[in-house]
Tab-separated table of C-alpha atoms (C1' of nucleotides) in Angstrom:
chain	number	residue	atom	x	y	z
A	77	UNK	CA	0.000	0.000	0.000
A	78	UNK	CA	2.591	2.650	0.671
A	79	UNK	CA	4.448	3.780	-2.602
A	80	UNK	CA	7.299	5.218	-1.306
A	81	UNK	CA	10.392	3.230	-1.771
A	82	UNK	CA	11.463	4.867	-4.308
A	83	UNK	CA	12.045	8.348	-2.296
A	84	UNK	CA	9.603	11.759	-3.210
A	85	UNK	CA	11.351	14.618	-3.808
A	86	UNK	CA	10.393	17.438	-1.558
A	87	UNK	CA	9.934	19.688	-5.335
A	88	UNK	CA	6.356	17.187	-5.466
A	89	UNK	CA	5.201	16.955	-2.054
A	90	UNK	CA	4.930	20.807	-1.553
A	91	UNK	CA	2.461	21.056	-4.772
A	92	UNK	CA	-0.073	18.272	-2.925
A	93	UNK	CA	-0.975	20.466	-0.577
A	94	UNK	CA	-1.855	22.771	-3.754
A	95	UNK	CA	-3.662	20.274	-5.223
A	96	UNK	CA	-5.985	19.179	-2.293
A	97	UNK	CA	-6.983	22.987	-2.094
A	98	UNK	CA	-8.494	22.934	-5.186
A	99	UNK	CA	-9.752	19.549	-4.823
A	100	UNK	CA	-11.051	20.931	-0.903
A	101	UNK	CA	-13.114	23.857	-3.084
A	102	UNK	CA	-14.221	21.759	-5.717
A	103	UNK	CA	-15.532	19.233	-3.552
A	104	UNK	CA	-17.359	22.052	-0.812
A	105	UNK	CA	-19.094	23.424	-3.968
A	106	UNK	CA	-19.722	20.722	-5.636
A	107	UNK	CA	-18.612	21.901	-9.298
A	108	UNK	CA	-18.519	18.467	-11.044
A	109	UNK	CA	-17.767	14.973	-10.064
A	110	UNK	CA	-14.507	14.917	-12.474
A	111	UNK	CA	-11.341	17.054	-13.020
A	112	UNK	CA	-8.727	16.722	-15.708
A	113	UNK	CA	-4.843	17.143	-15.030
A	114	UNK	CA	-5.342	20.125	-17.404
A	115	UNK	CA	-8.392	21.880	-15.166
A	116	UNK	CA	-6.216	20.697	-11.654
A	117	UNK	CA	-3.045	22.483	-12.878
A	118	UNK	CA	-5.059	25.355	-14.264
A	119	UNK	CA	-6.148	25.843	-10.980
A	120	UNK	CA	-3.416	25.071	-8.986
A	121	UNK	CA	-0.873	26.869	-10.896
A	122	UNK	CA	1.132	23.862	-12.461
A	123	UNK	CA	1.023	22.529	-16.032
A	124	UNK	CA	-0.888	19.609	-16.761
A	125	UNK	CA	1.807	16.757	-17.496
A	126	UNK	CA	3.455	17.533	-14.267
A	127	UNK	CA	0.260	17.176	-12.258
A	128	UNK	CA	-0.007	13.205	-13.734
A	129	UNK	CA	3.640	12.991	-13.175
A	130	UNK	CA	3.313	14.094	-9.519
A	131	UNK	CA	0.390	11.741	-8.999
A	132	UNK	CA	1.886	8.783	-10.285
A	133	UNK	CA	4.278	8.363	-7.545
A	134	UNK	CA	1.665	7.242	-5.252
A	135	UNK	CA	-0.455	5.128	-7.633
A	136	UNK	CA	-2.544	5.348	-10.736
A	137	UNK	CA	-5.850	7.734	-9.456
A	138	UNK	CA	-7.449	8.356	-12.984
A	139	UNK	CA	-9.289	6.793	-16.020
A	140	UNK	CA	-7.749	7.512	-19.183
A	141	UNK	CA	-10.028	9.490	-21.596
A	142	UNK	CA	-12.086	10.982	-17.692
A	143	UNK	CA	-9.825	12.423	-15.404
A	144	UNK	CA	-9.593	11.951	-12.016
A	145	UNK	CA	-12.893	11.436	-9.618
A	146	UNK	CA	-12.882	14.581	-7.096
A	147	UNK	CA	-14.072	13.119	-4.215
A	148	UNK	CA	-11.839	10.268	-4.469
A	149	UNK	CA	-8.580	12.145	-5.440
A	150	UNK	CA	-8.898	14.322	-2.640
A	151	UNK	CA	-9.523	11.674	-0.021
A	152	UNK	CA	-6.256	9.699	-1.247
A	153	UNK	CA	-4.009	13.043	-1.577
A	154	UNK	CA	-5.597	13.027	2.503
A	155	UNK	CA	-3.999	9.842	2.912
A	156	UNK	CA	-0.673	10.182	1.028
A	157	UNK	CA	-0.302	13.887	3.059
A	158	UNK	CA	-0.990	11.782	6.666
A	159	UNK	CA	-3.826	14.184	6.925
A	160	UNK	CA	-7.080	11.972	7.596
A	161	UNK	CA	-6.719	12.148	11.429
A	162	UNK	CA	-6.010	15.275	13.358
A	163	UNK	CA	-2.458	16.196	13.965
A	164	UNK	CA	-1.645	18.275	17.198
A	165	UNK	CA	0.818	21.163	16.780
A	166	UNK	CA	2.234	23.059	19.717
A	167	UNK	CA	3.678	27.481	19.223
A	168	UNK	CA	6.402	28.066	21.287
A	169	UNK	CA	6.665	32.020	21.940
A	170	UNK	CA	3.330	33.838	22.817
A	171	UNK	CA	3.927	37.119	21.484
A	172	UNK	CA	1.815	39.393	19.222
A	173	UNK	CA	2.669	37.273	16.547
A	174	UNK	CA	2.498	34.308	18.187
A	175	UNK	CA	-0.904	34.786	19.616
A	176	UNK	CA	-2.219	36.070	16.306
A	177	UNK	CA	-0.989	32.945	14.552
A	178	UNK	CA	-3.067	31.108	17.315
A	179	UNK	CA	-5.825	32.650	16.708
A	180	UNK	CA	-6.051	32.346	13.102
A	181	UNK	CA	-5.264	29.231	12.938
A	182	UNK	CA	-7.607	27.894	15.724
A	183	UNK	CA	-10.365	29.814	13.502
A	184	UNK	CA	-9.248	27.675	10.697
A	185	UNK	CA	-9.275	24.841	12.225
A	186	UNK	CA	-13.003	25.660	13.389
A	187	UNK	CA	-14.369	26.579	10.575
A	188	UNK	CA	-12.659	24.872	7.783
A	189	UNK	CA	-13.544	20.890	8.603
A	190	UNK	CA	-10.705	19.627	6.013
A	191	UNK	CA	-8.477	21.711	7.726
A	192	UNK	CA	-6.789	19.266	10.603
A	193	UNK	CA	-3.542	21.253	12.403
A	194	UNK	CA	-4.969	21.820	15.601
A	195	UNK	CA	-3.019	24.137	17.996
A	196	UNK	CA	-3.690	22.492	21.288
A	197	UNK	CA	-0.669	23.427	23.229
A	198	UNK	CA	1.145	26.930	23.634
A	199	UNK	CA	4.524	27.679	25.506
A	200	UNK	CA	6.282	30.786	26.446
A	201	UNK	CA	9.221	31.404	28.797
A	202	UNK	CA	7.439	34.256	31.025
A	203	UNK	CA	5.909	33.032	34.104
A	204	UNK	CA	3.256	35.618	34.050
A	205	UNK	CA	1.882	34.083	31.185
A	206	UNK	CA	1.196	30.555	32.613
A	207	UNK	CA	-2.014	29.575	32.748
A	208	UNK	CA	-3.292	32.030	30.378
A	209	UNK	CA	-5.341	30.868	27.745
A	210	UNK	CA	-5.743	32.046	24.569
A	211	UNK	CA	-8.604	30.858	22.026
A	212	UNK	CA	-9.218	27.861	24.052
A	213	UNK	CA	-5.940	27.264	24.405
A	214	UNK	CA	-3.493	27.325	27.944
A	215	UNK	CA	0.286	28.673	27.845
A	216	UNK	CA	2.823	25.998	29.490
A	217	UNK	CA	5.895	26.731	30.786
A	218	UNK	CA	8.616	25.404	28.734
A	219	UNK	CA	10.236	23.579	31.240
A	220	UNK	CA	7.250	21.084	31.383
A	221	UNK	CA	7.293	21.393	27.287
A	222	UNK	CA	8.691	17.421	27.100
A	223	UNK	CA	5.664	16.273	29.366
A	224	UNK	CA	3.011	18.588	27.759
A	225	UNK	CA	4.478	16.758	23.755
A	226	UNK	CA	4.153	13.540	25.328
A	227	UNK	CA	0.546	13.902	27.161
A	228	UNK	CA	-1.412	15.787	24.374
A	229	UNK	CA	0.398	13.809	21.737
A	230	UNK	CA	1.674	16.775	19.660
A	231	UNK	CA	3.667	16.001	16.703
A	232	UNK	CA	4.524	19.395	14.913
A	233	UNK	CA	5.563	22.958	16.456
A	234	UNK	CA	5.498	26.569	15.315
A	235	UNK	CA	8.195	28.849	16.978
A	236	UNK	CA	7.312	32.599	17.339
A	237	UNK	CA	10.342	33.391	19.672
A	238	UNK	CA	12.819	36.397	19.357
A	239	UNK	CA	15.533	34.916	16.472
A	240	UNK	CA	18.180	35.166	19.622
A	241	UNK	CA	16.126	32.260	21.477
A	242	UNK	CA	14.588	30.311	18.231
A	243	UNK	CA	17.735	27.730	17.619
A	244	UNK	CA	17.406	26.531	21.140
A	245	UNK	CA	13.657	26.324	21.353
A	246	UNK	CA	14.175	24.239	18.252
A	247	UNK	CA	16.427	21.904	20.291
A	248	UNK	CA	14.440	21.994	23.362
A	249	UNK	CA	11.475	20.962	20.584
A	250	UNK	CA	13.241	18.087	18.868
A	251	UNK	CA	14.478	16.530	22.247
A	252	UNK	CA	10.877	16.560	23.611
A	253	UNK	CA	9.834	14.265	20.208
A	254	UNK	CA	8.917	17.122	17.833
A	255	UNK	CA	9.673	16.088	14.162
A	256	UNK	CA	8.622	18.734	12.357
A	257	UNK	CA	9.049	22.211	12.580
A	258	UNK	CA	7.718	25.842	11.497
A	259	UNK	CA	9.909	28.561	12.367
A	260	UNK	CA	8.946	32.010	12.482
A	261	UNK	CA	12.492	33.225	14.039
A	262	UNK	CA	14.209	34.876	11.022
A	263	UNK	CA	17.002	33.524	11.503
A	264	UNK	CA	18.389	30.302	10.673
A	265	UNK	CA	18.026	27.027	12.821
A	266	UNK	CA	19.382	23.464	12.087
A	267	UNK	CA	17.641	20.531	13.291
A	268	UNK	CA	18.979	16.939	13.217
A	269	UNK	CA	18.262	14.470	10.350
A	270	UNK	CA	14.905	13.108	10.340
A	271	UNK	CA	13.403	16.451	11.711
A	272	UNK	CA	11.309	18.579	9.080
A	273	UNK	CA	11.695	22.193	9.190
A	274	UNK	CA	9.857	24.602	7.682
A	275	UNK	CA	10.792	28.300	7.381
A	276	UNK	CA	8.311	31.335	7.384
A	277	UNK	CA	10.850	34.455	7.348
A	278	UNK	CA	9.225	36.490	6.272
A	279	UNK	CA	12.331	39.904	6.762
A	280	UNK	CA	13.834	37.428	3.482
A	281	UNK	CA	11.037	37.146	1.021
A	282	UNK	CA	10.223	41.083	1.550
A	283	UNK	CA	13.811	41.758	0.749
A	284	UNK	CA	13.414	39.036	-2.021
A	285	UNK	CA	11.005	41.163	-3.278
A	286	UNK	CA	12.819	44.728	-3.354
A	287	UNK	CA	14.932	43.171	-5.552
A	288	UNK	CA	12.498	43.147	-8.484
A	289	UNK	CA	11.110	46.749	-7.717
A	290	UNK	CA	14.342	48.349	-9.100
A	291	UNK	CA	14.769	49.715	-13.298
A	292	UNK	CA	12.895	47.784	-15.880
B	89	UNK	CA	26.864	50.045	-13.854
B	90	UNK	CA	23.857	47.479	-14.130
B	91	UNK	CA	25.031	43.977	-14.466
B	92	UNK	CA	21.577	42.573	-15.436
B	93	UNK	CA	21.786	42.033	-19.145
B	94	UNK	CA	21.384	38.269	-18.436
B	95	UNK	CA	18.142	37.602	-16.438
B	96	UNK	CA	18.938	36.262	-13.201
B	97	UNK	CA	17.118	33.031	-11.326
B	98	UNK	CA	14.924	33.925	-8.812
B	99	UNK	CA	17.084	30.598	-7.485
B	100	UNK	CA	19.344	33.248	-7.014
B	101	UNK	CA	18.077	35.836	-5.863
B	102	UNK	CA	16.617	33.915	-3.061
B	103	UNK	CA	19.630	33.431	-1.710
B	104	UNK	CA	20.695	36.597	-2.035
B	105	UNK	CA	19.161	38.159	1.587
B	106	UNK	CA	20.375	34.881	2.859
B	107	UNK	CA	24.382	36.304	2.245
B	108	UNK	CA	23.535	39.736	3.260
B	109	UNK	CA	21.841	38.282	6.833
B	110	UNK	CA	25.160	36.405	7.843
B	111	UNK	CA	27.410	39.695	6.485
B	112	UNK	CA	25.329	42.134	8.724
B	113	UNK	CA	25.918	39.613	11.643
B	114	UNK	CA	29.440	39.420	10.997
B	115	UNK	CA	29.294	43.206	10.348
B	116	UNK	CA	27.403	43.963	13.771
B	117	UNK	CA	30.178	41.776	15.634
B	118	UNK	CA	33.137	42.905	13.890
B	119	UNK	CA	34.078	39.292	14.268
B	120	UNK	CA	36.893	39.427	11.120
B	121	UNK	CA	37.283	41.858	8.139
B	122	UNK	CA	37.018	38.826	5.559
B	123	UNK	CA	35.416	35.746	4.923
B	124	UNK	CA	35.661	33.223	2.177
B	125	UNK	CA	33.043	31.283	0.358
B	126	UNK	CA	33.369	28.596	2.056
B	127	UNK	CA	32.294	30.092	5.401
B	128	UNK	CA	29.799	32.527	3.990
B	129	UNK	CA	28.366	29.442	2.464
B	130	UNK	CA	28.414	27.512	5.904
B	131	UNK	CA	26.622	29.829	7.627
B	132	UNK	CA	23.723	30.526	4.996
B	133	UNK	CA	23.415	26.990	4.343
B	134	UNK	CA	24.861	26.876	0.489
B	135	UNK	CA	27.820	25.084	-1.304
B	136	UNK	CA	30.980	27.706	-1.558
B	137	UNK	CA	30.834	26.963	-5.526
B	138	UNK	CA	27.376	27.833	-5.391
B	139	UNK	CA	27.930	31.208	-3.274
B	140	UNK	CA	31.107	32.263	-5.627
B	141	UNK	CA	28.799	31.324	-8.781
B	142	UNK	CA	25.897	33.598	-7.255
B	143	UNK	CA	28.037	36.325	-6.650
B	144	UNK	CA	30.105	36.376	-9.990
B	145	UNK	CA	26.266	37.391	-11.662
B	146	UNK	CA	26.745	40.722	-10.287
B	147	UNK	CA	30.436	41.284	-10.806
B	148	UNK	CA	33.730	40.652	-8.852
B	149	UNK	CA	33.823	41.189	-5.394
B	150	UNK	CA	36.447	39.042	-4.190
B	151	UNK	CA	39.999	38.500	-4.055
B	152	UNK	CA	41.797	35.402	-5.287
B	153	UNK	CA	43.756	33.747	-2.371
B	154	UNK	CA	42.218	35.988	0.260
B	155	UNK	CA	38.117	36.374	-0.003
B	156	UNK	CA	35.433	38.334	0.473
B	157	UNK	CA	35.695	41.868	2.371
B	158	UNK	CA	32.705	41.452	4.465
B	159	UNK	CA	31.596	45.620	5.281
B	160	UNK	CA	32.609	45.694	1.431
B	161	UNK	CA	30.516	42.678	-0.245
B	162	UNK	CA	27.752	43.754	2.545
B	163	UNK	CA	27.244	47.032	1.054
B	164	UNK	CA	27.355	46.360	-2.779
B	165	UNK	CA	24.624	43.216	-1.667
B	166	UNK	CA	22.638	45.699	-0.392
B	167	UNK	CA	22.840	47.912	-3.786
B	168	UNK	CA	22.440	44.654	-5.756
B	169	UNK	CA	18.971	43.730	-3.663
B	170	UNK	CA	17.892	47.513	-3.863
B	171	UNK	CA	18.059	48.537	-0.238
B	172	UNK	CA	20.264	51.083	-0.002
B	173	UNK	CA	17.157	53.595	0.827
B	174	UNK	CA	13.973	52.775	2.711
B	175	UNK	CA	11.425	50.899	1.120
B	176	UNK	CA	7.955	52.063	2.305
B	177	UNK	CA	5.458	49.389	2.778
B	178	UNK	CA	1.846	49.172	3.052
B	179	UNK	CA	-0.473	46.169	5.163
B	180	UNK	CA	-3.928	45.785	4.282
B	181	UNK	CA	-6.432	43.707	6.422
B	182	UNK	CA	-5.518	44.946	10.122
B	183	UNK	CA	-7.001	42.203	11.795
B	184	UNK	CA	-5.295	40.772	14.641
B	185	UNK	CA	-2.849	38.922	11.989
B	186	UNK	CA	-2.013	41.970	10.657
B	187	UNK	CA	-1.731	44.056	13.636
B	188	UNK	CA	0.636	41.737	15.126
B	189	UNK	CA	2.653	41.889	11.998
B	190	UNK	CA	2.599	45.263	11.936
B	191	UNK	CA	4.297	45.201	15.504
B	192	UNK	CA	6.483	42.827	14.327
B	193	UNK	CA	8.155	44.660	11.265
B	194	UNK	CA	7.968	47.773	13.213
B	195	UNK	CA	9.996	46.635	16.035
B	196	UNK	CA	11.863	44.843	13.437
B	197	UNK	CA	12.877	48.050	11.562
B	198	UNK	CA	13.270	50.329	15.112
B	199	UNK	CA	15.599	47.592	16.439
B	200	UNK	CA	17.964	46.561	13.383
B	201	UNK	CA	19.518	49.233	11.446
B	202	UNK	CA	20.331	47.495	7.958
B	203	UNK	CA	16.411	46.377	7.637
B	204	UNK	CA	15.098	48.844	5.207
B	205	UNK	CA	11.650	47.991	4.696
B	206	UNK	CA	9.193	50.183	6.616
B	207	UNK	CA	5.429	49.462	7.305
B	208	UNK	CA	4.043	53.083	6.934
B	209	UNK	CA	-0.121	52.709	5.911
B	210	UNK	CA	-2.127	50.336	6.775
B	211	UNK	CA	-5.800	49.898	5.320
B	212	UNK	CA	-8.962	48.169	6.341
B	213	UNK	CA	-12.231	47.636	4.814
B	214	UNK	CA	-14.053	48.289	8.547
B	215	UNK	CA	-14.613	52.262	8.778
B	216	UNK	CA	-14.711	51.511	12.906
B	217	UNK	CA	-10.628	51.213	12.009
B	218	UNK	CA	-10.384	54.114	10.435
B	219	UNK	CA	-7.790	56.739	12.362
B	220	UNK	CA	-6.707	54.286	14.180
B	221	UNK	CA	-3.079	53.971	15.014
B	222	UNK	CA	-0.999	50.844	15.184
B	223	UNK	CA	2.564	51.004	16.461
B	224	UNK	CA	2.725	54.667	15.117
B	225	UNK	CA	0.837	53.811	11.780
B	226	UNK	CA	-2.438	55.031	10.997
B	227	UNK	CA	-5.490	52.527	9.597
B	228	UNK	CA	-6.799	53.955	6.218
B	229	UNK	CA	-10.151	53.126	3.791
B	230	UNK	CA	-9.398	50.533	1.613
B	231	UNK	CA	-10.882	53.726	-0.970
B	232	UNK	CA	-8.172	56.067	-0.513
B	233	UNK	CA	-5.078	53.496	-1.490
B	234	UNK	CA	-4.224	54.790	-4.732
B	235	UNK	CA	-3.831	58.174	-2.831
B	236	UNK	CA	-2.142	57.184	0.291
B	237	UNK	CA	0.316	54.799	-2.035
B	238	UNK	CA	1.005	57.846	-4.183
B	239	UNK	CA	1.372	60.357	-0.961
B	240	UNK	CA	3.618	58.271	0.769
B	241	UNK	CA	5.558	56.939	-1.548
B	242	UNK	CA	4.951	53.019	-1.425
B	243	UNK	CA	6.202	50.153	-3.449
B	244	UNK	CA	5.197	47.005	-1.483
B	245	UNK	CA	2.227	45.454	0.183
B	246	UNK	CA	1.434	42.822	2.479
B	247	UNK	CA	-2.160	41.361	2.350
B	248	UNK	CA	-3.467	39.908	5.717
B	249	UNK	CA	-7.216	39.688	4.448
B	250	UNK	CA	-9.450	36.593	4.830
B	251	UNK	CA	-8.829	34.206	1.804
B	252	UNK	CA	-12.121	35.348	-0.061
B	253	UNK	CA	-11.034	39.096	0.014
B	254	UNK	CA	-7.261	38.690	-1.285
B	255	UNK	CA	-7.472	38.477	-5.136
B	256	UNK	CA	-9.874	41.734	-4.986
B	257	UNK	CA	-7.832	43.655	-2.556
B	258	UNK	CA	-4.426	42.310	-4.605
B	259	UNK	CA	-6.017	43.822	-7.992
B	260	UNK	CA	-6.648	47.327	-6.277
B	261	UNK	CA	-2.656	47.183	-5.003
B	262	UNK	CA	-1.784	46.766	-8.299
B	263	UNK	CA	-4.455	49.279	-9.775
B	264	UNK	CA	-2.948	52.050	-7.161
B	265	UNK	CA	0.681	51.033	-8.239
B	266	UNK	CA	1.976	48.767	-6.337
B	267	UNK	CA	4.234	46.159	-7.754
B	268	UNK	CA	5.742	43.759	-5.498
B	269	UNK	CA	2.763	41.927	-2.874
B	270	UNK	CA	3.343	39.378	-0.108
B	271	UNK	CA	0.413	36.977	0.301
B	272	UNK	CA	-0.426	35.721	3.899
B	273	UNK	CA	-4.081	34.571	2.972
B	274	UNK	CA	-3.950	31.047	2.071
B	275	UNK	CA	-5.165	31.537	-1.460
B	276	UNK	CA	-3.936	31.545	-4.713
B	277	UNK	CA	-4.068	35.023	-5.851
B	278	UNK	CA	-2.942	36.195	-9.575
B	279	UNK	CA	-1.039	39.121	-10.461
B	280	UNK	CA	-0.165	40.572	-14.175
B	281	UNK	CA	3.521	40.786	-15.493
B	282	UNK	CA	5.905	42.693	-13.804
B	283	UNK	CA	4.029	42.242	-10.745
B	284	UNK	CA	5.947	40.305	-7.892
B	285	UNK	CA	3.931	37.924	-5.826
B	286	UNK	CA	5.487	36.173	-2.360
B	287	UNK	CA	3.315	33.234	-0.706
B	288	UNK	CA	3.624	33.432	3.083
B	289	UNK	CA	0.791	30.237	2.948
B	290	UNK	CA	1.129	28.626	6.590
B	291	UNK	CA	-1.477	26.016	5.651
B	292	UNK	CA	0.374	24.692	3.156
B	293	UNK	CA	3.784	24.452	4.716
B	294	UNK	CA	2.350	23.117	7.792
B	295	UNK	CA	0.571	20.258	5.695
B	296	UNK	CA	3.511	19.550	3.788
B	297	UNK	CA	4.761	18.846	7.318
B	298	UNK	CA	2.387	16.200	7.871
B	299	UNK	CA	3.321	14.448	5.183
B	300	UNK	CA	6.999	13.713	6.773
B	301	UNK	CA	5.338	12.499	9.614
B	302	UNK	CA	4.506	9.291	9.119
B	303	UNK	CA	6.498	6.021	9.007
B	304	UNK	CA	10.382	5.882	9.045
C	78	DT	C1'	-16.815	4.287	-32.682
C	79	DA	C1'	-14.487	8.852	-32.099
C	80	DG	C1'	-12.751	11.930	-28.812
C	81	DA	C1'	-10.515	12.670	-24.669
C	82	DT	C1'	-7.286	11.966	-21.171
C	83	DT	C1'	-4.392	9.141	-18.516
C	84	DG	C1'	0.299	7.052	-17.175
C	85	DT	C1'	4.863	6.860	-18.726
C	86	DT	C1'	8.983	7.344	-21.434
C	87	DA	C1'	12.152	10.327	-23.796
C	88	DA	C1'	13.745	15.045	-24.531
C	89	DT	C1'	14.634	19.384	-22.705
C	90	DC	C1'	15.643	22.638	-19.612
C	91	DG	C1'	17.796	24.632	-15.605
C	92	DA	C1'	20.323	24.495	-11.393
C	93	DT	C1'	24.128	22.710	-8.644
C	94	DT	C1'	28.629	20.771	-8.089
C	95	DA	C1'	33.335	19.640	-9.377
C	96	DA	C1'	37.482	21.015	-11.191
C	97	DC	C1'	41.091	24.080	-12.195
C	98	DA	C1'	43.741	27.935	-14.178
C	99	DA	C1'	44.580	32.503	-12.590
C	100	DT	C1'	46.408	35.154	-9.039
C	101	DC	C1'	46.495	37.329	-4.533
D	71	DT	C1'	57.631	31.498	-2.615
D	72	DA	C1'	53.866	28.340	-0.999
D	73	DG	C1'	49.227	28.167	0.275
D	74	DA	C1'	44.772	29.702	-0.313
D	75	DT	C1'	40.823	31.137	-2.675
D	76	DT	C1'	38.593	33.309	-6.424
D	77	DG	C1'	35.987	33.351	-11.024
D	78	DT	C1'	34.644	30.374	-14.575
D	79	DT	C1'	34.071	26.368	-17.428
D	80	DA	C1'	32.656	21.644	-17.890
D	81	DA	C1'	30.202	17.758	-15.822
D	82	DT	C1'	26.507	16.219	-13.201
D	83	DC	C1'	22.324	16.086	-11.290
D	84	DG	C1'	17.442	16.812	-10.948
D	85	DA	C1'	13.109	18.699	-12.345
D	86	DT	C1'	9.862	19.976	-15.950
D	87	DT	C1'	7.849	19.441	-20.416
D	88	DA	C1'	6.673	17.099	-24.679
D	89	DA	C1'	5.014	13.236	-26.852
D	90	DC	C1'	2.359	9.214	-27.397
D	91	DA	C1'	0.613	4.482	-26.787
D	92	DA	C1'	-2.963	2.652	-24.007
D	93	DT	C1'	-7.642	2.795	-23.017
D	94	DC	C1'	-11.858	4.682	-21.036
DNA sequence: TAGATTGTTAATCGATTAACAATC
DNA sequence: TAGATTGTTAATCGATTAACAATC
């Protein structure tokens, strides 16, 4: 059943997340029962040949001369992503930013039912903040963050500390169990093999992006 | 002057900020007056081939046998990336996202001296925001942008509007002038040509997460 | 059946790495 | 000088696109 000796390069699993969006929409509106790899690249942004080719690392999901079945796409992409169940995620730093982030994503999580990151667990050095909760959810103290990971079952963190703290927070993380990792810090953290991390800096992509705003 | 006759990768120019972060730390410790490739590389996470090959786009800034000058390659980084001067920046949707962003960049650009890019408008749709002042920057109508961008000069935006809102509000950046946009709302948007578009979509890096979660 | 679209292989394109002459 | 490191070319690697037989 799983597909995956033959390794995935990362370049294919960030467009499935692309492609269950539009599959997510398609399906809440109800549109049409079928989608071509022309319509699902359309839509996703990606041209047509590379949405089969992406696809056919995890099995054959279409009928040649129909497309693919919406419904039934979208529930396998669920699977191959490990997104059918609910995965618990934990934000280390409750700042502005860091409460904001809880916020919206605790109102994703509510409203949007395909939508399965829950934020069940937040942490923050400052004692004052114990036991505050924000959007249903209660700041820990990082000292008990190994025991919190381990009790609520959280697999995934996002770190909204100061860039100074953010490399060992990540430690601090990956020796409580955390695998996977979204860092808001702009600054750069390393992580051992076998831990996923994510980067969200966002000081880089607007400096990206004065780049192109000169001459032409 | 302009070494830009051959259009460079946006592969490169990603990892452009990257170099200029580790010069300013170097630059802010005084740590050592030089640094090869193969350090600069190190700490940004890049092969030294790769850095020297990045580099040699924009012209020769090293020395054979020696290095890099780091105040020297810092500065003509920063005239390569376009940040020599402030860049002003609008945020539209100041909900609590963007409010804590706003706080975020602001601090940001109070605290470090080389960041350049300065939040200095912010709109909302909600006229109960109006006049309001975040962190020293006032909340506008979403109907005065194209005068406010004009008046104060701005070249950027950042949209922190709920997914349905973001292509509408993106068209009327781009209709007042702008030409460079980072997307936070977890949407595909589409911009014309010449137009720079950043994703900032946490729902999708955080379910490409998932996907390393399982087995191994 | 005729038309459409998949899954897959081969061709192309682009990005990274290795190697090395030039030279500080 | 001897050792080190650049800038650049050639080789490799990987990702995307084109093409098409299979088949619904």
């Amino acid at each position: 059943m799983d597909m995956r000796w033959k390794k995935i390069s990362d370049a294919v699993v960030r467009r499935l997340p692309l492609y269950l969006r539009v599959l997510d929409d398609l399906a809440r509106n109800k549109d049409a029962k079928l989608i071509s790899s022309h319509e699902l690249g359309d839509r996703a942004g990606v041209g047509p040949a590379l949405v089969r080719k992406d696809l056919a690392w995890f099995g054959e999901f279409g009928k040649q001369g129909v497309g693919y079945e919406i419904e039934y796409l979208r529930l396998e992409l669920r699977k191959i992503l490990n997104l059918e169940g609910v995965i618990n995620v934990a934000l280390v730093g409750v700042g502005s930013l860091g409460a904001a982030l809880t916020r919206f994503h605790i109102r994703k999580f509510d409203e949007d039912d395909s939508f399965n990151l829950k934020i069940c667990a937040l942490f923050d050095e400052d004692p004052e903040k114990h036991g505050q909760v924000h959007d249903g959810v209660t700041v820990h103290s990082s000292a008990d963050m190994a025991e919190v990971v381990r009790a609520q079952n959280i697999e995934m963190a996002i770190i909204t500390v100061p860039a100074g703290d953010a490399q060992d927070v990540a430690q601090r993380l990956v020796d409580a169990g955390i695998r996977a990792i979204l860092n808001f810090a702009p600054t750069k953290i390393t992580v051992p093999d076998g831990v996923q991390l994510a980067t969200a800096d966002l000081s880089l992509e607007l400096q990206r992006l004065a780049y192109y705003l000169q001459d032409e």
